[in-house]
PDB file of C-alpha atoms and ligand atoms in Angstrom:
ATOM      1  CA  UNK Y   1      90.974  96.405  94.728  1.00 67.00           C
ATOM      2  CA  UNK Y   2      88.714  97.299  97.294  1.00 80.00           C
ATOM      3  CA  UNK Y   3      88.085  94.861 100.327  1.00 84.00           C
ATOM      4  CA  UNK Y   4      85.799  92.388  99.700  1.00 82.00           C
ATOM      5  CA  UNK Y   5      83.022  92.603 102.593  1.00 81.00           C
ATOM      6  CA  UNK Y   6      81.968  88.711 101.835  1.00 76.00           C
ATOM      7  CA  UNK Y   7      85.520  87.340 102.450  1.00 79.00           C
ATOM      8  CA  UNK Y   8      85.972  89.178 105.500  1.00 83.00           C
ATOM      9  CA  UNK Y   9      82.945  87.896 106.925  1.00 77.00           C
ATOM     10  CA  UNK Y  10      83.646  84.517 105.709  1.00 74.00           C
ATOM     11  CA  UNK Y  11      87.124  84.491 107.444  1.00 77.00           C
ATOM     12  CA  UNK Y  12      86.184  85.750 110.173  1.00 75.00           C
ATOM     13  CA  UNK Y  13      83.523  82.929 110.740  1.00 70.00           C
ATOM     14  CA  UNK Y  14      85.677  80.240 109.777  1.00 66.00           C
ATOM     15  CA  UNK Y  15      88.123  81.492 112.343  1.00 68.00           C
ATOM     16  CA  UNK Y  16      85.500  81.859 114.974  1.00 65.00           C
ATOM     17  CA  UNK Y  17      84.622  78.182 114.157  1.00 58.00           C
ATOM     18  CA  UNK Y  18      88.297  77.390 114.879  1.00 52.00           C
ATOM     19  CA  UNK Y  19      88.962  75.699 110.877  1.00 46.00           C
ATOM     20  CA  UNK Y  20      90.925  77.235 108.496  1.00 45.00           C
ATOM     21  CA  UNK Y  21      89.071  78.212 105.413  1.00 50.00           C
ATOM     22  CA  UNK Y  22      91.818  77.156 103.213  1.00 55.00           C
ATOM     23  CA  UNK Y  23      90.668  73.231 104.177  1.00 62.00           C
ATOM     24  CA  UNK Y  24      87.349  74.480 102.052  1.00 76.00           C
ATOM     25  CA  UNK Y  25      88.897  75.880  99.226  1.00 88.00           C
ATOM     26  CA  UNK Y  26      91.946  73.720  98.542  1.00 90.00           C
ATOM     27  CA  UNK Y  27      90.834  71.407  95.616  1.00 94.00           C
ATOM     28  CA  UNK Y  28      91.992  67.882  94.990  1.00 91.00           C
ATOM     29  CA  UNK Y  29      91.320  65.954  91.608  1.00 95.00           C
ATOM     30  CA  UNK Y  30      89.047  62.907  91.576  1.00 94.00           C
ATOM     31  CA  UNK Y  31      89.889  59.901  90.123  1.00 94.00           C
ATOM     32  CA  UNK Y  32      89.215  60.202  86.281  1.00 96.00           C
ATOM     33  CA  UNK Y  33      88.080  63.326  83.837  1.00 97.00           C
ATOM     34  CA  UNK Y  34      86.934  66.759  85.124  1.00 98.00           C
ATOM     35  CA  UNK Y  35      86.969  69.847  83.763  1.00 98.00           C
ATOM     36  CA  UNK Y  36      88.382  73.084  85.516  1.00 98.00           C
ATOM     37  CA  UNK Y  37      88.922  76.948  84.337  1.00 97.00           C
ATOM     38  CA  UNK Y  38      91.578  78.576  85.764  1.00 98.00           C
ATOM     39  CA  UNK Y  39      90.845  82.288  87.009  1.00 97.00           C
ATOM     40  CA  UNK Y  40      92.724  85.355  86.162  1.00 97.00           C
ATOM     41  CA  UNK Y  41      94.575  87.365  89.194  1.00 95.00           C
ATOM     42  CA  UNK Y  42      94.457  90.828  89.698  1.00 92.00           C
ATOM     43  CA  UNK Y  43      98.725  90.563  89.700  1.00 93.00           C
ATOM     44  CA  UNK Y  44      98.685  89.128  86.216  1.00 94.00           C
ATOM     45  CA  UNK Y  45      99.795  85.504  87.702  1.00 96.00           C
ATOM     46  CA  UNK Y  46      97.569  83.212  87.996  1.00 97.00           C
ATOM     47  CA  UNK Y  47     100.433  80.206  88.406  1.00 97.00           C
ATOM     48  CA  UNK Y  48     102.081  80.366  91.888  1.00 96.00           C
ATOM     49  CA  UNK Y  49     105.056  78.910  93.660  1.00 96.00           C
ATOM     50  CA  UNK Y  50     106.110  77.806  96.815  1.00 97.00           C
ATOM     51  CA  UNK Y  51     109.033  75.933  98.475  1.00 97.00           C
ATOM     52  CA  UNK Y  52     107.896  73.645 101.019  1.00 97.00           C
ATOM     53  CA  UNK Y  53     109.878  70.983 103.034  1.00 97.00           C
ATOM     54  CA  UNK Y  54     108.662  66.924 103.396  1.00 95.00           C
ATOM     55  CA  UNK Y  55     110.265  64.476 105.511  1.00 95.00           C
ATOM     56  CA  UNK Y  56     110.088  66.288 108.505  1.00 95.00           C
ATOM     57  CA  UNK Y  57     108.768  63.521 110.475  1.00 91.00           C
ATOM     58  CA  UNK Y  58     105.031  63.792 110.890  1.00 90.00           C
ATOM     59  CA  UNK Y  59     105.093  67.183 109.757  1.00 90.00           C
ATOM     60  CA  UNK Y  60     102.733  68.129 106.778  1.00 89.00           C
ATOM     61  CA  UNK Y  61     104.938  70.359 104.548  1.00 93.00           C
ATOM     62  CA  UNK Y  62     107.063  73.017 105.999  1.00 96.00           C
ATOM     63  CA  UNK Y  63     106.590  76.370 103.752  1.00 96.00           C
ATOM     64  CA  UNK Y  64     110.611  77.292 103.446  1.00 97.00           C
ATOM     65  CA  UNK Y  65     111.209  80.420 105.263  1.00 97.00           C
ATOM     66  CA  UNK Y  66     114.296  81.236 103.025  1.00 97.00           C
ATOM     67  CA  UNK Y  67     112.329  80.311  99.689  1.00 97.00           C
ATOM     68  CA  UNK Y  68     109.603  81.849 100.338  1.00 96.00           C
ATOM     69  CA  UNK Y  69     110.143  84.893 102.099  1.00 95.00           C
ATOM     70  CA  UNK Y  70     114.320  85.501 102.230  1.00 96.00           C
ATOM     71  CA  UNK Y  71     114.737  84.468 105.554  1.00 97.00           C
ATOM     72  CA  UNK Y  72     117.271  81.927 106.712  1.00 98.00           C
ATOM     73  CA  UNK Y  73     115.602  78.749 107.299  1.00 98.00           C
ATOM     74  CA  UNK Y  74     117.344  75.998 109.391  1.00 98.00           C
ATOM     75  CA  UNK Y  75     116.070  72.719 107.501  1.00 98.00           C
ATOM     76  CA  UNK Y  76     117.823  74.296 104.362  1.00 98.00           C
ATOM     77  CA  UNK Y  77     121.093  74.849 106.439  1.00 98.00           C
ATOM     78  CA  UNK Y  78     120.331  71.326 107.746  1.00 98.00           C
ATOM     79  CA  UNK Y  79     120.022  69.776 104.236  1.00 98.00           C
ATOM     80  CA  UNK Y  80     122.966  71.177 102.666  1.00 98.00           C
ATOM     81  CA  UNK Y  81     125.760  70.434 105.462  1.00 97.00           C
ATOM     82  CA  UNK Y  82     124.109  67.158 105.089  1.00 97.00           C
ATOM     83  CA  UNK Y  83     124.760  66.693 101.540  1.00 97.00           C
ATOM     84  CA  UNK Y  84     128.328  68.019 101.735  1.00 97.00           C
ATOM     85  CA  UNK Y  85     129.022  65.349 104.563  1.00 97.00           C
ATOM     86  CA  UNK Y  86     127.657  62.897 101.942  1.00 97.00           C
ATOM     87  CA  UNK Y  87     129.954  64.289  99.192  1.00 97.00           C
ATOM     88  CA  UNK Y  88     133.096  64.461 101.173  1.00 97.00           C
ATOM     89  CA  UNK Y  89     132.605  61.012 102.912  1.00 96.00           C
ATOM     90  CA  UNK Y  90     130.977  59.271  99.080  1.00 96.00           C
ATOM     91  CA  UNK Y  91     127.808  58.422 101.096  1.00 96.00           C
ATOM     92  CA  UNK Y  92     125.028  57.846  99.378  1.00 96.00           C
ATOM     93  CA  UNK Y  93     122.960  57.461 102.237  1.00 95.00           C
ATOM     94  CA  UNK Y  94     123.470  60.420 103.401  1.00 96.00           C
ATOM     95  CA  UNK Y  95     122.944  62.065  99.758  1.00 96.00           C
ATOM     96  CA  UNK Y  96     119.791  60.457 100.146  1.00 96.00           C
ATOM     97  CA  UNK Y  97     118.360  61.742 103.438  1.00 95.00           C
ATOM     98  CA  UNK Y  98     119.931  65.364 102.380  1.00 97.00           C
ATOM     99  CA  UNK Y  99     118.063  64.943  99.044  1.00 97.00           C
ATOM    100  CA  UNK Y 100     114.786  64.330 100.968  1.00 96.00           C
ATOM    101  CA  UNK Y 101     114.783  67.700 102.810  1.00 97.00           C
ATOM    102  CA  UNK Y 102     115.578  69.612 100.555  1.00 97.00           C
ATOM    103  CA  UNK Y 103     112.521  72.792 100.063  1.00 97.00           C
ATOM    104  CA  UNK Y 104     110.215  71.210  96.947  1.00 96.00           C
ATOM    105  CA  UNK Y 105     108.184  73.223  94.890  1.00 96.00           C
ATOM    106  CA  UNK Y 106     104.804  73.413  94.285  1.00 96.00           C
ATOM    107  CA  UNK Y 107     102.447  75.126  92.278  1.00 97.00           C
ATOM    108  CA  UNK Y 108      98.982  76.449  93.029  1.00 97.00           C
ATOM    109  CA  UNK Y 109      96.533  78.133  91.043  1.00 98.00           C
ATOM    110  CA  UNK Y 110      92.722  79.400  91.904  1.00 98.00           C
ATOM    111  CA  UNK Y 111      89.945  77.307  89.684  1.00 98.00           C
ATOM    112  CA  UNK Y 112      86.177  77.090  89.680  1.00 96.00           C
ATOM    113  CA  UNK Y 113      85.456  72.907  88.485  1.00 96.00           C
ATOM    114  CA  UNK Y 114      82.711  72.903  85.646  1.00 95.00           C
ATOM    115  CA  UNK Y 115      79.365  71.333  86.975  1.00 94.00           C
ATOM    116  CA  UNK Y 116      80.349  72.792  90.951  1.00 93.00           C
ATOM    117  CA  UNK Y 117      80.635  77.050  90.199  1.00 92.00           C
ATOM    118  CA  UNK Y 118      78.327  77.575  92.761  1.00 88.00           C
ATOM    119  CA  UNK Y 119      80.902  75.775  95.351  1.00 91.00           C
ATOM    120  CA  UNK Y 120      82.725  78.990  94.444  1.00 92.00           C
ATOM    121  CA  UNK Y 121      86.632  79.218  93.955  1.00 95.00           C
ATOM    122  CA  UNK Y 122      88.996  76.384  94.839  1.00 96.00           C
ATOM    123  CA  UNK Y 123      92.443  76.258  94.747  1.00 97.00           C
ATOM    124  CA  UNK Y 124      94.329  73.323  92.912  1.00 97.00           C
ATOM    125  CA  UNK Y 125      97.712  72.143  93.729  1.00 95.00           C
ATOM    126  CA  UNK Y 126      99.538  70.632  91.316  1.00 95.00           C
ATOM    127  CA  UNK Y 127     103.534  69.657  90.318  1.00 93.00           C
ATOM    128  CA  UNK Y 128     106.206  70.529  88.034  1.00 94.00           C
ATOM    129  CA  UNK Y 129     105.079  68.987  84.880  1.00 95.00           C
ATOM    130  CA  UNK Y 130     101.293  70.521  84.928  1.00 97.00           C
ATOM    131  CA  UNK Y 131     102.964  73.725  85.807  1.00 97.00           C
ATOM    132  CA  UNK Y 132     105.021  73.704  82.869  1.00 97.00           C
ATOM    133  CA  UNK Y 133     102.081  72.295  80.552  1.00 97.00           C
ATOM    134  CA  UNK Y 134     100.356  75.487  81.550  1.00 97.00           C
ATOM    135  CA  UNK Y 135     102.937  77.612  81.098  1.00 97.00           C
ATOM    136  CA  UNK Y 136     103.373  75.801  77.317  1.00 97.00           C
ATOM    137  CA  UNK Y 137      99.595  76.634  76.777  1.00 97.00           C
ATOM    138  CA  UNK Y 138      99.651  80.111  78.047  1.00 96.00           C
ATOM    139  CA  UNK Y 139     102.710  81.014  75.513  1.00 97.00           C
ATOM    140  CA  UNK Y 140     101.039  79.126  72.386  1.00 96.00           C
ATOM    141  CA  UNK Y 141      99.380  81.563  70.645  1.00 94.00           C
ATOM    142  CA  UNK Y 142      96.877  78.865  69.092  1.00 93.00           C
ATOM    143  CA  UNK Y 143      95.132  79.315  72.921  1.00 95.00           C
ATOM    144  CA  UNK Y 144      96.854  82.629  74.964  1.00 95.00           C
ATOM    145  CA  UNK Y 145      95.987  83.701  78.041  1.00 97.00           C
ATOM    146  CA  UNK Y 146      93.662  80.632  79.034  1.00 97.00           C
ATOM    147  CA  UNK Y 147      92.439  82.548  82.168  1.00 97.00           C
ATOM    148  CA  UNK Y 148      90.100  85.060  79.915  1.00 96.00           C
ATOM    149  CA  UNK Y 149      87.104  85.565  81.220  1.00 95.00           C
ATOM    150  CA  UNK Y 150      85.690  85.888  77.424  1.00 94.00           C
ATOM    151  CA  UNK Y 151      88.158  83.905  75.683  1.00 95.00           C
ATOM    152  CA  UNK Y 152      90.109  81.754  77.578  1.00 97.00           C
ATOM    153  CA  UNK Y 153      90.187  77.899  77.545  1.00 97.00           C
ATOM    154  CA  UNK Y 154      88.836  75.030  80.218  1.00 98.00           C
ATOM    155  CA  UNK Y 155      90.982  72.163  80.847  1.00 98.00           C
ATOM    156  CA  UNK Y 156      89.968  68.715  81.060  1.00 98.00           C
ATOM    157  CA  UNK Y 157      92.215  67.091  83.748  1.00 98.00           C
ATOM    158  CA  UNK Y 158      92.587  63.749  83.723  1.00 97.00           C
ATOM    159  CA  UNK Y 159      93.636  62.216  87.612  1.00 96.00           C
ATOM    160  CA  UNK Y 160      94.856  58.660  87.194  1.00 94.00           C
ATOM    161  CA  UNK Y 161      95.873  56.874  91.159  1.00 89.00           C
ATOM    162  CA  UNK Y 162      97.539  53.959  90.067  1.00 87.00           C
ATOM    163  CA  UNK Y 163      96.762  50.815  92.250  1.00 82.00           C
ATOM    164  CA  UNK Y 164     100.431  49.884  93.070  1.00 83.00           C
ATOM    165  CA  UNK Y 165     101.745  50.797  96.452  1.00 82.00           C
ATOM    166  CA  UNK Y 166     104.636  53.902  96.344  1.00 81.00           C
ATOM    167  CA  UNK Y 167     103.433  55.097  92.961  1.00 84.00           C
ATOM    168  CA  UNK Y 168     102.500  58.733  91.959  1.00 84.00           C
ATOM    169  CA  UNK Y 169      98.923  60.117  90.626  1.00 89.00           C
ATOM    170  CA  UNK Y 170      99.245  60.979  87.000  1.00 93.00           C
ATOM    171  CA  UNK Y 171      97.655  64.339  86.133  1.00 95.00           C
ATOM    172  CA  UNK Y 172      96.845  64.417  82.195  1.00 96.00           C
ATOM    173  CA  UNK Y 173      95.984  68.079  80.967  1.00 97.00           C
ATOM    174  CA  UNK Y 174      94.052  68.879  77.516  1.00 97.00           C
ATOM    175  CA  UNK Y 175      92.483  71.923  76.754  1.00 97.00           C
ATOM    176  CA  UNK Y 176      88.993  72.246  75.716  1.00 96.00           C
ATOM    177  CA  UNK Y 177      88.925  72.442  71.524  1.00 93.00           C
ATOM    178  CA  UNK Y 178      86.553  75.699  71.654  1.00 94.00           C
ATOM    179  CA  UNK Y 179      87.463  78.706  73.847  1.00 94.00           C
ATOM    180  CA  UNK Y 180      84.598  79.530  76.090  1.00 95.00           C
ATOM    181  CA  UNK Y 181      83.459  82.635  78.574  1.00 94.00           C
ATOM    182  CA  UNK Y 182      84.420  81.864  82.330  1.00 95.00           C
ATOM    183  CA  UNK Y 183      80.643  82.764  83.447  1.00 93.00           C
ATOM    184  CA  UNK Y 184      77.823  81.175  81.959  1.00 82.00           C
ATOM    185  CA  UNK Y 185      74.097  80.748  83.473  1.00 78.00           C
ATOM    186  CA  UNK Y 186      75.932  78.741  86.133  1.00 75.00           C
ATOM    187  CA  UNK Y 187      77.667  81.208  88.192  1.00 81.00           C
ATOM    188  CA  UNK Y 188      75.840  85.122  88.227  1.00 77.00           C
ATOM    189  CA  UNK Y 189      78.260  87.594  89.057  1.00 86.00           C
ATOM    190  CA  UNK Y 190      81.471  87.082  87.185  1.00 90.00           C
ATOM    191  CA  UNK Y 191      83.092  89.853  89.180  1.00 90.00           C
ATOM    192  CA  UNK Y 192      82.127  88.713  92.445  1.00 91.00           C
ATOM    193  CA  UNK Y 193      83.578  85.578  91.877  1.00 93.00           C
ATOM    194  CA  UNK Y 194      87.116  86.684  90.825  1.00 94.00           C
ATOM    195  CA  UNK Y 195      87.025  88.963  94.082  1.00 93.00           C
ATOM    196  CA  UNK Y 196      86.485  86.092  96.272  1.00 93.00           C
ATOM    197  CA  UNK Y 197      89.980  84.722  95.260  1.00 94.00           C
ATOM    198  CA  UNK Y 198      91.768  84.077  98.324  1.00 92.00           C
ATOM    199  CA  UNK Y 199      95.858  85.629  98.410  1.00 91.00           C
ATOM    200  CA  UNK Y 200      96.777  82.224  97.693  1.00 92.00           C
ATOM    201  CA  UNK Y 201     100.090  82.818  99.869  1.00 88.00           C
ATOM    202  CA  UNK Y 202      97.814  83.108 103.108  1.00 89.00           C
ATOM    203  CA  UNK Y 203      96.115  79.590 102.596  1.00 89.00           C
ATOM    204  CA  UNK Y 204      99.606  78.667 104.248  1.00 90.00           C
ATOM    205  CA  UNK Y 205     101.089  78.999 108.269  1.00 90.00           C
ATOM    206  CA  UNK Y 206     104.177  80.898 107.367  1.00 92.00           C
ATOM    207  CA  UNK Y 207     106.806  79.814 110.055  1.00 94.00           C
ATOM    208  CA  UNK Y 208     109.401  81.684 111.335  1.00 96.00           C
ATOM    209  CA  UNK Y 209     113.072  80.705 110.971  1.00 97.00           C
ATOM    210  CA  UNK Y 210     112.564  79.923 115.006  1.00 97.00           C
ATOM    211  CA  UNK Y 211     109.683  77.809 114.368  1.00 96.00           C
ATOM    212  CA  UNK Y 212     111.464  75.745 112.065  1.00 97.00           C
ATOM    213  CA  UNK Y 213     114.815  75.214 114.265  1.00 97.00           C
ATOM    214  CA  UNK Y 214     112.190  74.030 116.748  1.00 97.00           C
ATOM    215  CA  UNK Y 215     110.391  71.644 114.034  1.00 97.00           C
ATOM    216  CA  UNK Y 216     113.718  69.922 112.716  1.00 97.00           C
ATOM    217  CA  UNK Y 217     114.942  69.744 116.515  1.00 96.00           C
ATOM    218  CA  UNK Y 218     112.028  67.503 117.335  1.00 95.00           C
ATOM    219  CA  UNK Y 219     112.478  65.453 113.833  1.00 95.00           C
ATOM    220  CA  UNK Y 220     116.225  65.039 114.703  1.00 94.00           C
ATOM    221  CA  UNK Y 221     115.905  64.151 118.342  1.00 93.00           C
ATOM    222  CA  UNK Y 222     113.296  61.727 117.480  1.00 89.00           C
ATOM    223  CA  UNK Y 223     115.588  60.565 114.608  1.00 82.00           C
ATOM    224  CA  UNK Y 224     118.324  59.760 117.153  1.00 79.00           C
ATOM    225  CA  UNK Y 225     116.156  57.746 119.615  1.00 75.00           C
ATOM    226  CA  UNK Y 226     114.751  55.670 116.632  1.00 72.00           C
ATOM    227  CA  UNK Y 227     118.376  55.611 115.515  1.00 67.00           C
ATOM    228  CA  UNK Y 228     119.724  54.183 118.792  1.00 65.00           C
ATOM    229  CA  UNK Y 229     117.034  51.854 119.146  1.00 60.00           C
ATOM    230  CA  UNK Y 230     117.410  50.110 115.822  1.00 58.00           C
ATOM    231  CA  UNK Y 231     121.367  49.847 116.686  1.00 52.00           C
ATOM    232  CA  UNK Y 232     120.486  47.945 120.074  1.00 48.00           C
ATOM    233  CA  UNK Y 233     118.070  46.140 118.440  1.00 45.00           C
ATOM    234  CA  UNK Y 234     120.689  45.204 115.829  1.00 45.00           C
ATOM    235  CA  UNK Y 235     123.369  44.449 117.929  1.00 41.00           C
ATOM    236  CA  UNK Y 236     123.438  40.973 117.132  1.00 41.00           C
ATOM    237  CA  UNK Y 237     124.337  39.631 114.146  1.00 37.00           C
ATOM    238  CA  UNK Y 238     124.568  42.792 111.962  1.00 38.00           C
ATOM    239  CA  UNK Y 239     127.489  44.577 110.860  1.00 39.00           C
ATOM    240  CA  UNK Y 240     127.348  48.410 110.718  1.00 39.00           C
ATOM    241  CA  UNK Y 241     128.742  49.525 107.841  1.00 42.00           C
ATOM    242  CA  UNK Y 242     130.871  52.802 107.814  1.00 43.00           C
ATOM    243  CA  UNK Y 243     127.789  54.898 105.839  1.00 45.00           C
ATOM    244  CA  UNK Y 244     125.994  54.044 109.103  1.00 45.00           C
ATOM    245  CA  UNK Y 245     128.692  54.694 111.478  1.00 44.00           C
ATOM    246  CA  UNK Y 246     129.002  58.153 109.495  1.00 44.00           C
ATOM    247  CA  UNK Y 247     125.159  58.679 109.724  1.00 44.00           C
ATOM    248  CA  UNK Y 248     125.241  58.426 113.392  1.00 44.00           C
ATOM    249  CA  UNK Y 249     128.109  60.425 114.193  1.00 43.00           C
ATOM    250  CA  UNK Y 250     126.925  63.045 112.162  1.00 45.00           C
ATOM    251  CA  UNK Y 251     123.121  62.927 113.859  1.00 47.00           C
ATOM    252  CA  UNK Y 252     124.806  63.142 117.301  1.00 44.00           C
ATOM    253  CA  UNK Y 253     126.794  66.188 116.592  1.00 40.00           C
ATOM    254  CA  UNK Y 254     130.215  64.241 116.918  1.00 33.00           C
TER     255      UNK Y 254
HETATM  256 ZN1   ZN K 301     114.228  75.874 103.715  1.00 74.59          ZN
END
């Protein structure tokens, strides 16, 4: 495919204006129904993954050097010596904090959002079950390849945020009865839209494998200073139980 002139200048604004254009075009769900097509890519995949890492501290997710891109990646290394410490010593606490950086996966596919095609494409994030939903839809032959421009099939997506503290969104998928074309009245020039999908991939700040050493050694030495503190602060009148005492050693290096 030949560059497209548009995006270039677009990028090169947004860069100039020192935001990343991906804040523009990543697309979250509002509470309730909307209704969303999912665009064809010119590699035949329209459903991508990545392997990112939470629990970092502050850090937003990590993409996974090793996942992603084959390089080694110290929070994986990190993670799994953790988890065998847990296994060999039965501790479920650490089980626990290897479990929590471990890379997760998430999936990411370019959309327009029925009602807002002149906002152009967006790119919608979304988890394991919708991913496999898809997937289910895609291989049905009562529906196919839902990203046909002439024939494919919207998606009304229901976003539910429940109320309660520490519980998920629900996304709810249901495709449209009818198949319809991707480009009505509302958006002109079918083809210049599905050139102005980003690469999906470069929405993301890869990291080098030395970029994340120097990410988890900040998270760990903060980790060890909040550790320390909550042990003097415990001092009295707590018992530290041998998970703990494992924990510890194992965060200094002992
Ligand atoms: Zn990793």
């Amino acid at each position: 495919m030949a560059i497209n002139i548009e995006a270039m200048r677009a990028k090169l604004n947004a860069s100039k204006n020192g935001r990343k254009s991906s804040n523009d075009t990543k697309w979250r769900p509002s509470q309730g129904d909307q209704t969303i097509r999912i665009l064809p890519t010119a590699d035949g995949d329209p459903f991508k993954e990545f392997h990112f890492h939470y629990n970092v501290g502050k850090n937003p997710g990590i993409m996974c050097p090793k996942r992603n891109h084959g390089e080694d990646c110290p929070i994986c290394e990190f993670a799994s010596k953790l988890w065998k410490e847990g296994v060999e010593n039965d501790s479920a606490t650490l089980k626990n904090e290897a479990k929590k950086l471990f890379s997760r996966k998430r999936y990411y596919s370019p959309i327009v959002v029925r009602g807002k095609e002149t906002e152009g494409v967006k790119i919608w994030s979304y988890g394991k079950t919708a991913y496999e939903t898809l997937l289910g839809y895609v291989l049905d032959p009562d529906y196919g390849d839902i990203t046909d421009p002439e024939v494919g099939t919207d998606i009304v997506l229901n976003y539910d945020i429940p109320g309660t503290p520490g519980s998920f969104p629900k996304t709810t998928l249901k495709p449209r009865r009818r198949p319809s074309i991707l480009c009505d009245e509302a958006i002109g020039d079918c083809s210049e839209l599905l050139e102005s999908i980003p690469d999906i991939g470069g929405l993301f700040d890869r990291k080098t494998t030395d970029d994340v050493q120097a990410l988890l050694d900040d998270f760990l030495s903060s980790e060890k200073s909040s550790e320390s503190r909550s042990t003097e602060t415990q001092k009295y009148g707590s018992t530290d139980s041998g998970v703990d005492e494992e924990f510890n050693k194992f965060m200094n290096n002992e």
